[in-house]
mmCIF file of C-alpha atoms in Angstrom:
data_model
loop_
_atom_site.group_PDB
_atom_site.id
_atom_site.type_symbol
_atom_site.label_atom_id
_atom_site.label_comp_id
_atom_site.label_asym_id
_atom_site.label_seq_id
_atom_site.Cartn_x
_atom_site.Cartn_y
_atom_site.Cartn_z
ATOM 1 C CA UNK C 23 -26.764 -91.489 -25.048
ATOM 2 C CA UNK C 24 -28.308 -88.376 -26.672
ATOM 3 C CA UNK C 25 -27.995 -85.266 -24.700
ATOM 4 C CA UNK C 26 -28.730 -82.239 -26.240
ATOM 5 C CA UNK C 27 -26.597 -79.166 -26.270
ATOM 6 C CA UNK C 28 -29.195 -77.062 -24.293
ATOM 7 C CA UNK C 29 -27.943 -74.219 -22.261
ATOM 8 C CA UNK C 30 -28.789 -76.542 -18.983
ATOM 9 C CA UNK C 31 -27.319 -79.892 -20.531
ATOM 10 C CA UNK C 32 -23.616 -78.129 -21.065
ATOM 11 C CA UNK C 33 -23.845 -76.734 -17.569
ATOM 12 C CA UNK C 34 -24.358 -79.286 -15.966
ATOM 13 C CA UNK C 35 -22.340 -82.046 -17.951
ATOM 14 C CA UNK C 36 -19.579 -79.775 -17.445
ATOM 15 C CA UNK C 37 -19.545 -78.964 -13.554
ATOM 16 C CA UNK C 38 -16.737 -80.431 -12.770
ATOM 17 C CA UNK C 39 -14.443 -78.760 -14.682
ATOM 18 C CA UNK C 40 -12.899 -75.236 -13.913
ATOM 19 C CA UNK C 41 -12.118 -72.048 -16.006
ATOM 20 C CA UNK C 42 -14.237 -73.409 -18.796
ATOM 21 C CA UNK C 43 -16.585 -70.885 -20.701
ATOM 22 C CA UNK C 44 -18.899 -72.012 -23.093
ATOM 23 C CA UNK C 45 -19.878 -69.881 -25.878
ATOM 24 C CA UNK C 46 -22.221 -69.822 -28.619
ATOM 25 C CA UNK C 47 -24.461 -72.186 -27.183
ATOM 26 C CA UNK C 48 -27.662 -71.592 -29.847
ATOM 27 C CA UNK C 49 -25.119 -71.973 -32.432
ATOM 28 C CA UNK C 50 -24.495 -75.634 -32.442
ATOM 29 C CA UNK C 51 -27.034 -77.374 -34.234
ATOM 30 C CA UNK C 52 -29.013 -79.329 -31.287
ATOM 31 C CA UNK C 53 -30.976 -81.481 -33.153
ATOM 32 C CA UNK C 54 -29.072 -82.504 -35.566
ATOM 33 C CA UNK C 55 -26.022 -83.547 -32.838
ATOM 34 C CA UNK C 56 -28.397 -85.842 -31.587
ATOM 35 C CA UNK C 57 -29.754 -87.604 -35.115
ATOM 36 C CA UNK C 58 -27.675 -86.994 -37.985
ATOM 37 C CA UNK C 59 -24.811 -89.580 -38.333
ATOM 38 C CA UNK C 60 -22.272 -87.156 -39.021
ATOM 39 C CA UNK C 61 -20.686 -85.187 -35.968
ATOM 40 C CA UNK C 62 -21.114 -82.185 -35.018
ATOM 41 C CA UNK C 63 -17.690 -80.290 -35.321
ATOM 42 C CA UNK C 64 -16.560 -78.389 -31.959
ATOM 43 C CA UNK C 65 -13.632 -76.234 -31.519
ATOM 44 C CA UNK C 66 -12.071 -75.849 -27.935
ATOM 45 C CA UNK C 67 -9.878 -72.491 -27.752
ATOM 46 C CA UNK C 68 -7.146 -71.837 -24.744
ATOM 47 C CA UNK C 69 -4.114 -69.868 -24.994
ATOM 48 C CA UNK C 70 -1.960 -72.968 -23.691
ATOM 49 C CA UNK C 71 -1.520 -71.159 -20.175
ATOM 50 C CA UNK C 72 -1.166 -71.268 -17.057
ATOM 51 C CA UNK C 73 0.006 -74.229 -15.608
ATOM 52 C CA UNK C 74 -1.569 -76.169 -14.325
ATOM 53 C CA UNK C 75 -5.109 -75.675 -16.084
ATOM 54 C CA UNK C 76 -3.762 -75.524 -19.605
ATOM 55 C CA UNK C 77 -0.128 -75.571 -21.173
ATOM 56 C CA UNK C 78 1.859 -78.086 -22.886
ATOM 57 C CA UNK C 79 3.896 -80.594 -21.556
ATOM 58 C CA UNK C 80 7.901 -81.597 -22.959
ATOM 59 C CA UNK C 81 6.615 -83.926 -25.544
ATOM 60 C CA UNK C 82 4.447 -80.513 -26.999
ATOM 61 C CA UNK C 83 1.364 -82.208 -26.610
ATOM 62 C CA UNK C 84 -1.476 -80.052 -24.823
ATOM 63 C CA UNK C 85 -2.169 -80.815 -21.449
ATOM 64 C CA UNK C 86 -3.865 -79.798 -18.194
ATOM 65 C CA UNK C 87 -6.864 -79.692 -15.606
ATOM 66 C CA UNK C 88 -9.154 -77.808 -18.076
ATOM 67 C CA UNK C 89 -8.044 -79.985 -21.245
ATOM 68 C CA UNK C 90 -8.527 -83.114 -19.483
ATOM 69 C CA UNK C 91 -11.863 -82.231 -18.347
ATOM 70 C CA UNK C 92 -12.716 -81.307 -21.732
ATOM 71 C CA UNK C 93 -11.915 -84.559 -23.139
ATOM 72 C CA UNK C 94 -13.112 -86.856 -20.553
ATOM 73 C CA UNK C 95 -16.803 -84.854 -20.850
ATOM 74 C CA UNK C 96 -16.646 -85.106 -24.775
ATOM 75 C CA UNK C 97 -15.480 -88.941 -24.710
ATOM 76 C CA UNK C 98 -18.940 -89.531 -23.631
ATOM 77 C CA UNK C 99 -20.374 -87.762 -26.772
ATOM 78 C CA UNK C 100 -19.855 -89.211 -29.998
ATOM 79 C CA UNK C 101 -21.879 -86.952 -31.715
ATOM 80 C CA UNK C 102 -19.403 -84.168 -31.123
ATOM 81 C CA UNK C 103 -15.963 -84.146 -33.515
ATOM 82 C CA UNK C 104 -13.992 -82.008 -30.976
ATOM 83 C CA UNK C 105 -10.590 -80.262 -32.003
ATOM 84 C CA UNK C 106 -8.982 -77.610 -29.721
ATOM 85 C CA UNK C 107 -6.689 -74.746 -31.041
ATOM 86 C CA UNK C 108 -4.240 -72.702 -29.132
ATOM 87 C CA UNK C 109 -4.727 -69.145 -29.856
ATOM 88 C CA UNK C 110 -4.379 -65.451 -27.660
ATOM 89 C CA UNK C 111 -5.981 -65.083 -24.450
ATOM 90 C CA UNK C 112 -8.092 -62.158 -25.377
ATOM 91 C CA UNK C 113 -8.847 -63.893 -28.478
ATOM 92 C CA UNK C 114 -10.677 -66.760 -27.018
ATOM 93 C CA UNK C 115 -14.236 -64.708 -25.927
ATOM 94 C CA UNK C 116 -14.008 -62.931 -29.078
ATOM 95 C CA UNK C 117 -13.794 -66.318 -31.038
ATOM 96 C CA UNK C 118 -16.758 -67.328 -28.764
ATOM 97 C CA UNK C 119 -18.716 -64.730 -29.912
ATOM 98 C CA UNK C 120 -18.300 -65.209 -33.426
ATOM 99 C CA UNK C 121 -18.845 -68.921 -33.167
ATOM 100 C CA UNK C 122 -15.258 -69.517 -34.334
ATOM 101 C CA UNK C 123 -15.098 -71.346 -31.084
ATOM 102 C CA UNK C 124 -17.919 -73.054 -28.832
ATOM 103 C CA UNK C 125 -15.803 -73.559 -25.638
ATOM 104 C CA UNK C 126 -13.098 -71.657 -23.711
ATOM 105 C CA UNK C 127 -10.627 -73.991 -21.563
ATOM 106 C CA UNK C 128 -8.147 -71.497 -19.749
ATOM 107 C CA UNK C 129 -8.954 -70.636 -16.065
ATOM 108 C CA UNK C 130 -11.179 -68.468 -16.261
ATOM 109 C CA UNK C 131 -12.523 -65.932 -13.826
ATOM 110 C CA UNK C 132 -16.307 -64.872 -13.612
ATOM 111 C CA UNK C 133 -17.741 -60.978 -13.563
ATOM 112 C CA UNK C 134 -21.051 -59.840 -14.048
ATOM 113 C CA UNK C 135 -20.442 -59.133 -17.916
ATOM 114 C CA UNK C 136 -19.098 -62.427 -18.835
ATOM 115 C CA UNK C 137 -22.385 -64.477 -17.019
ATOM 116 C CA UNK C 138 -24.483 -62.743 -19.003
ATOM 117 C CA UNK C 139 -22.644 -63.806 -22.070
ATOM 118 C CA UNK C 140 -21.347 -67.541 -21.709
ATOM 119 C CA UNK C 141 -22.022 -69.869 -19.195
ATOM 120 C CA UNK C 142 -19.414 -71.258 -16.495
ATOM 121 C CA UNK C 143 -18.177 -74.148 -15.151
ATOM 122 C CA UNK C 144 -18.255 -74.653 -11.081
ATOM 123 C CA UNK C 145 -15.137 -72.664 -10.143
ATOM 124 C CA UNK C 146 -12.694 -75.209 -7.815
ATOM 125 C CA UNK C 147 -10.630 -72.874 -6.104
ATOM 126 C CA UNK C 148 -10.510 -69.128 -5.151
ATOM 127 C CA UNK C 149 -7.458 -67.179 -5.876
ATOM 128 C CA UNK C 150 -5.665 -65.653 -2.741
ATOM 129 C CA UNK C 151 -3.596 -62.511 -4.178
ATOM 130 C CA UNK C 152 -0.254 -61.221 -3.069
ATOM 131 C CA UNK C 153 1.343 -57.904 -4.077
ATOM 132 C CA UNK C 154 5.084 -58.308 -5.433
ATOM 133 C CA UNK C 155 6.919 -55.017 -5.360
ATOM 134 C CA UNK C 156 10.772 -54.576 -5.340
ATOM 135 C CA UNK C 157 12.275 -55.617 -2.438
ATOM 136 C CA UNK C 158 13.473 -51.820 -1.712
ATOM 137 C CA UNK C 159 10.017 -50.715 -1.457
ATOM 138 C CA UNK C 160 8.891 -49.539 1.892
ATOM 139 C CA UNK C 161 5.522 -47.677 0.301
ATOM 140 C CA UNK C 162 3.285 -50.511 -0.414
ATOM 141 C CA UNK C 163 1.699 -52.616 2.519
ATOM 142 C CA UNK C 164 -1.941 -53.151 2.019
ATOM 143 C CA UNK C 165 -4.410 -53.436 -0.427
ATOM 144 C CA UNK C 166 -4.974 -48.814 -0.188
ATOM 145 C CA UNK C 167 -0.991 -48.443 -0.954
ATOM 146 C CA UNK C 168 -1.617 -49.296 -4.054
ATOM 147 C CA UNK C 169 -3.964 -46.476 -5.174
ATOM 148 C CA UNK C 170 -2.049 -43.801 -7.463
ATOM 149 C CA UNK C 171 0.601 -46.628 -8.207
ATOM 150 C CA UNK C 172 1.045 -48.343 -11.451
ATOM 151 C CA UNK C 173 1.200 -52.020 -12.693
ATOM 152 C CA UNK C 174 0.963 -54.388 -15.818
ATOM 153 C CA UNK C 175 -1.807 -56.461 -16.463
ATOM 154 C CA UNK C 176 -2.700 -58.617 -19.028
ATOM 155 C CA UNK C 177 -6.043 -58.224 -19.919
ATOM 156 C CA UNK C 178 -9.247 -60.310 -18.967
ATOM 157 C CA UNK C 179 -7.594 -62.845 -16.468
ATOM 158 C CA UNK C 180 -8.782 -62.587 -12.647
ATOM 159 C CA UNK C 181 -5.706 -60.493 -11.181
ATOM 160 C CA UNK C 182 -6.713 -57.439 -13.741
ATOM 161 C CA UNK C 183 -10.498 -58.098 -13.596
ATOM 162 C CA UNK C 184 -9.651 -57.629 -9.349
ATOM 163 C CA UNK C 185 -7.941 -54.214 -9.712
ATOM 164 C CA UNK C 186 -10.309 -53.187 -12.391
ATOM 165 C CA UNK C 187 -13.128 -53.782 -9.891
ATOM 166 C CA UNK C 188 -10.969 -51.934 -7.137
ATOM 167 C CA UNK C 189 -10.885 -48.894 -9.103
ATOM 168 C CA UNK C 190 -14.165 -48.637 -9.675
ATOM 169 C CA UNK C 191 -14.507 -47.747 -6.215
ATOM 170 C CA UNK C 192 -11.458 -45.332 -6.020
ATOM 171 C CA UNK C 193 -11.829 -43.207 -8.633
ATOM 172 C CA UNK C 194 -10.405 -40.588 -7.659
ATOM 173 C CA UNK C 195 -7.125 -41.967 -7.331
ATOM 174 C CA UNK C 196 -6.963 -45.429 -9.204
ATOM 175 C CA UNK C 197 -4.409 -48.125 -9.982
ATOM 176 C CA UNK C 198 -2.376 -47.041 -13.033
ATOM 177 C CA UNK C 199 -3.175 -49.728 -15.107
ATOM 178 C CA UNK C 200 -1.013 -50.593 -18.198
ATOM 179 C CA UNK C 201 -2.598 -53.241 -20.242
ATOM 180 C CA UNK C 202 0.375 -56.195 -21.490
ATOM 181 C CA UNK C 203 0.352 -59.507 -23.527
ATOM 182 C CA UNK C 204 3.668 -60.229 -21.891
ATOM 183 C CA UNK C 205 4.560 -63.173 -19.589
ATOM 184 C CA UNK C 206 4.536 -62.960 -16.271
ATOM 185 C CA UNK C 207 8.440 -63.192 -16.222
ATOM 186 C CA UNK C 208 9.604 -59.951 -17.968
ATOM 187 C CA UNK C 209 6.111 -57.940 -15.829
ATOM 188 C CA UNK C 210 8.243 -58.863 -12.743
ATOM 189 C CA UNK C 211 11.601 -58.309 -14.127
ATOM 190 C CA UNK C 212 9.881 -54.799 -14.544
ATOM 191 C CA UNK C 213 9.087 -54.671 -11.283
ATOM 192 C CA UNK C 214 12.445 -55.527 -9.865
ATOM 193 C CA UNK C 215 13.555 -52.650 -12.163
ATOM 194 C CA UNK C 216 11.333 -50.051 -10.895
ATOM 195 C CA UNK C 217 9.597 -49.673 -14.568
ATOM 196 C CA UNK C 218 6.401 -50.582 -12.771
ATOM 197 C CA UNK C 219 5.506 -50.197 -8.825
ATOM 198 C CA UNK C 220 3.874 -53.829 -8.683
ATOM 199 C CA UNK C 221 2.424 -57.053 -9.492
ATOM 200 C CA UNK C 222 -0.310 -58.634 -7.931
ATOM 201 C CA UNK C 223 -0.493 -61.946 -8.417
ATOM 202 C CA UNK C 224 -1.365 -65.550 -7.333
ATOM 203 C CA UNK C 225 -0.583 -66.964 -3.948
#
């Protein structure tokens, strides 16, 4: 079949999938994927986490809900060579934008900025949040405790873009937010230590 890589075609071959963001759209040559007899070359970027959308498995191949999606779609489209590199999370909209990549697998989350910029799979699931604090903490019950407190986040996944979005509307008194590239294991341990107030995370 020959299905052009329109803005529409992509978003709807790709509905089923989840927290993938497809970039660059206008930059993959449309008419020639569909003619020439050479493919066109397509680079899939995810930082190789979390479980279970992306991540690899104990034989260190890469695996996962958003990977498999993206192979199953481009199985059915020949005229696409597809390769997919691991790389940064932050890294992966910036690659995007230059056209270093044309799709994003990695769970993505949606605000206002990022629609206008890339277009979205059908989410599958929303994300109920918790707060984890140190078990000795008696200040933080609700969602307004938090105001004035501080946290790390790692930038640009749905937890940060949530607080972000809080603070906009408390101003006055916002989350203390300190930006991290660090697993989610040592932001805890931080926690548990007092070095941060809290982590609000998944459910």
């Amino acid at each position: 079949m020959n299905l052009q890589m329109t803005k529409h075609a992509v978003a709807s071959f790709l509905l089923l999938g989840a927290g993938v963001a497809i970039g660059s759209i206008y930059g993959i040559d449309n008419a020639n994927a569909a003619t020439s007899d050479k493919p066109v070359n397509i680079v899939i970027a995810t930082s190789a986490g979390p479980r279970p959308f992306t991540y690899f498995d104990k034989d260190n191949q890469l695996v996962g809900y958003d990977i498999d999606i993206a192979r199953a779609v481009f199985s059915h489209l020949p005229q696409y060579n597809v390769s997919f590199t691991t790389t940064e999370f932050p890294s992966i909209l910036a690659g995007l934008d230059s056209d270093r990549f044309q799709v994003g697998a990695n769970n993505f989350s949606e605000n206002k900025q990022r629609k206008e910029k890339y277009i979205f799979t059908q989410p599958i699931f929303e994300n109920q949040f918790v707060i984890a604090i140190n078990e000795k903490n008696d200040n933080i019950h609700s969602l307004k405790d938090l105001l004035g407190k501080s946290t790390e986040m790692n930038p640009g996944v749905n937890f940060t873009t949530a607080l972000e979005r809080y603070n906009e509307q408390h101003k006055e008194n916002p989350v203390k937010l300190k930006y991290t590239e660090a697993e989610l294991l040592p932001v805890l341990q931080n926690v548990e230590s007092d070095k941060a107030d809290l982590q609000l995370i998944d459910k």
